Amino acid sequence: MDLESSSAAVSKDAQLCLFRVAQEALNNVVRHARTAAASVTLRQVDGGVLLAVRDDGAGFDPADPNPRRSLGLASMRERLHLVNGTLDIESAPGRGTTIVAWVPARAGDGHSA
């Protein structure tokens, strides 16, 4: 599957949302992860499109209510909420971070996982 077929499965608003989430996640890697590498994956799954941004950097405790960190994550969540998407954060100190965003495919467009 190519990127073009993945992006065609979701609305323009959802495409822009995934772009902005990827942008914010990569910005967070640069600012906080203390690593030189990250991976970005985009694929069709579960009736929508999934974006995963992974790094093997410093990581953090997602349950820790750090206001500086929470603003970027809250922005990602709000963007995804507006397009009926979801956000999952997998991280632990010293173990890197994975941001997983999912948006549903357009209803009735014939695309599926």
mmCIF file of C-alpha atoms in Angstrom:
data_model
loop_
_atom_site.group_PDB
_atom_site.id
_atom_site.type_symbol
_atom_site.label_atom_id
_atom_site.label_comp_id
_atom_site.label_asym_id
_atom_site.label_seq_id
_atom_site.Cartn_x
_atom_site.Cartn_y
_atom_site.Cartn_z
ATOM 1 C CA MET A 1 0.000 0.000 0.000
ATOM 2 C CA ASP A 2 1.286 3.454 -0.806
ATOM 3 C CA LEU A 3 0.858 6.763 0.999
ATOM 4 C CA GLU A 4 -1.495 8.054 -1.680
ATOM 5 C CA SER A 5 -3.986 5.205 -1.182
ATOM 6 C CA SER A 6 -3.816 5.689 2.597
ATOM 7 C CA SER A 7 -4.540 9.392 2.407
ATOM 8 C CA ALA A 8 -7.351 8.870 -0.109
ATOM 9 C CA ALA A 9 -9.156 6.743 2.497
ATOM 10 C CA VAL A 10 -9.714 9.694 4.840
ATOM 11 C CA SER A 11 -11.121 13.199 4.510
ATOM 12 C CA LYS A 12 -8.943 16.220 3.758
ATOM 13 C CA ASP A 13 -9.531 17.415 7.342
ATOM 14 C CA ALA A 14 -8.312 14.064 8.701
ATOM 15 C CA GLN A 15 -5.283 14.171 6.385
ATOM 16 C CA LEU A 16 -4.357 17.621 7.680
ATOM 17 C CA CYS A 17 -4.933 16.442 11.248
ATOM 18 C CA LEU A 18 -2.532 13.506 10.807
ATOM 19 C CA PHE A 19 0.050 15.819 9.253
ATOM 20 C CA ARG A 20 -0.171 18.232 12.198
ATOM 21 C CA VAL A 21 0.008 15.391 14.737
ATOM 22 C CA ALA A 22 3.113 14.013 12.985
ATOM 23 C CA GLN A 23 4.607 17.500 12.935
ATOM 24 C CA GLU A 24 4.006 18.003 16.671
ATOM 25 C CA ALA A 25 5.248 14.506 17.547
ATOM 26 C CA LEU A 26 8.473 15.006 15.570
ATOM 27 C CA ASN A 27 8.925 18.432 17.110
ATOM 28 C CA ASN A 28 8.647 16.750 20.525
ATOM 29 C CA VAL A 29 11.327 14.231 19.497
ATOM 30 C CA VAL A 30 13.682 17.090 18.634
ATOM 31 C CA ARG A 31 12.921 19.048 21.814
ATOM 32 C CA HIS A 32 12.629 16.319 24.430
ATOM 33 C CA ALA A 33 13.718 12.826 23.350
ATOM 34 C CA ARG A 34 17.487 13.349 23.306
ATOM 35 C CA THR A 35 17.848 10.990 20.362
ATOM 36 C CA ALA A 36 18.869 11.451 16.739
ATOM 37 C CA ALA A 37 16.386 8.997 15.249
ATOM 38 C CA ALA A 38 12.650 8.544 14.939
ATOM 39 C CA SER A 39 10.401 6.518 12.665
ATOM 40 C CA VAL A 40 7.084 7.471 11.115
ATOM 41 C CA THR A 41 4.603 4.865 9.891
ATOM 42 C CA LEU A 42 1.341 5.499 8.065
ATOM 43 C CA ARG A 43 -0.949 2.620 7.127
ATOM 44 C CA GLN A 44 -4.544 1.580 6.665
ATOM 45 C CA VAL A 45 -5.848 -0.428 9.612
ATOM 46 C CA ASP A 46 -9.133 -1.111 11.410
ATOM 47 C CA GLY A 47 -11.286 0.850 8.953
ATOM 48 C CA GLY A 48 -9.103 3.946 9.018
ATOM 49 C CA VAL A 49 -5.576 5.271 8.800
ATOM 50 C CA LEU A 50 -3.037 4.862 11.596
ATOM 51 C CA LEU A 51 -0.030 7.119 12.141
ATOM 52 C CA ALA A 52 2.742 5.999 14.499
ATOM 53 C CA VAL A 53 5.736 8.151 15.461
ATOM 54 C CA ARG A 54 8.362 6.252 17.474
ATOM 55 C CA ASP A 55 11.639 7.227 19.069
ATOM 56 C CA ASP A 56 14.106 5.412 21.293
ATOM 57 C CA GLY A 57 14.897 8.476 23.367
ATOM 58 C CA ALA A 58 14.428 9.662 26.931
ATOM 59 C CA GLY A 59 10.742 8.801 27.229
ATOM 60 C CA PHE A 60 8.464 10.073 29.996
ATOM 61 C CA ASP A 61 5.673 8.988 32.294
ATOM 62 C CA PRO A 62 2.390 9.786 30.468
ATOM 63 C CA ALA A 63 0.575 9.858 33.835
ATOM 64 C CA ASP A 64 2.801 12.704 35.117
ATOM 65 C CA PRO A 65 0.796 15.956 34.802
ATOM 66 C CA ASN A 66 3.577 18.161 33.388
ATOM 67 C CA PRO A 67 1.798 21.271 31.999
ATOM 68 C CA ARG A 68 4.471 21.983 29.342
ATOM 69 C CA ARG A 69 4.250 18.482 27.923
ATOM 70 C CA SER A 70 0.482 18.293 28.300
ATOM 71 C CA LEU A 71 -0.170 21.261 26.026
ATOM 72 C CA GLY A 72 1.241 19.563 22.919
ATOM 73 C CA LEU A 73 -0.431 16.260 23.730
ATOM 74 C CA ALA A 74 -3.725 18.010 24.478
ATOM 75 C CA SER A 75 -3.501 19.774 21.117
ATOM 76 C CA MET A 76 -3.001 16.426 19.359
ATOM 77 C CA ARG A 77 -5.961 14.910 21.209
ATOM 78 C CA GLU A 78 -8.220 17.865 20.384
ATOM 79 C CA ARG A 79 -7.296 17.780 16.684
ATOM 80 C CA LEU A 80 -8.027 14.058 16.527
ATOM 81 C CA HIS A 81 -11.284 14.440 18.448
ATOM 82 C CA LEU A 82 -12.507 16.899 15.788
ATOM 83 C CA VAL A 83 -12.140 14.209 13.102
ATOM 84 C CA ASN A 84 -13.411 11.343 15.305
ATOM 85 C CA GLY A 85 -9.912 9.969 15.739
ATOM 86 C CA THR A 86 -7.987 8.611 18.703
ATOM 87 C CA LEU A 87 -4.564 9.168 20.272
ATOM 88 C CA ASP A 88 -2.551 6.643 22.286
ATOM 89 C CA ILE A 89 0.749 7.420 23.969
ATOM 90 C CA GLU A 90 3.159 4.666 24.943
ATOM 91 C CA SER A 91 6.181 5.870 26.878
ATOM 92 C CA ALA A 92 8.315 5.244 29.926
ATOM 93 C CA PRO A 93 11.393 7.010 31.255
ATOM 94 C CA GLY A 94 14.469 5.698 29.432
ATOM 95 C CA ARG A 95 12.403 3.612 27.002
ATOM 96 C CA GLY A 96 11.384 6.047 24.260
ATOM 97 C CA THR A 97 7.961 7.157 23.143
ATOM 98 C CA THR A 98 5.404 6.018 20.594
ATOM 99 C CA ILE A 99 2.563 8.313 19.560
ATOM 100 C CA VAL A 100 -0.247 6.447 17.784
ATOM 101 C CA ALA A 101 -2.988 8.425 16.047
ATOM 102 C CA TRP A 102 -5.898 6.833 14.200
ATOM 103 C CA VAL A 103 -8.601 8.421 12.061
ATOM 104 C CA PRO A 104 -11.592 6.632 10.532
ATOM 105 C CA ALA A 105 -11.998 6.151 6.801
ATOM 106 C CA ARG A 106 -14.672 8.141 5.035
ATOM 107 C CA ALA A 107 -18.028 6.428 5.354
ATOM 108 C CA GLY A 108 -19.194 4.665 2.228
ATOM 109 C CA ASP A 109 -16.051 5.204 0.168
ATOM 110 C CA GLY A 110 -15.253 1.525 -0.247
ATOM 111 C CA HIS A 111 -11.897 1.660 1.568
ATOM 112 C CA SER A 112 -11.154 -0.837 4.290
ATOM 113 C CA ALA A 113 -8.220 -2.245 6.228
#
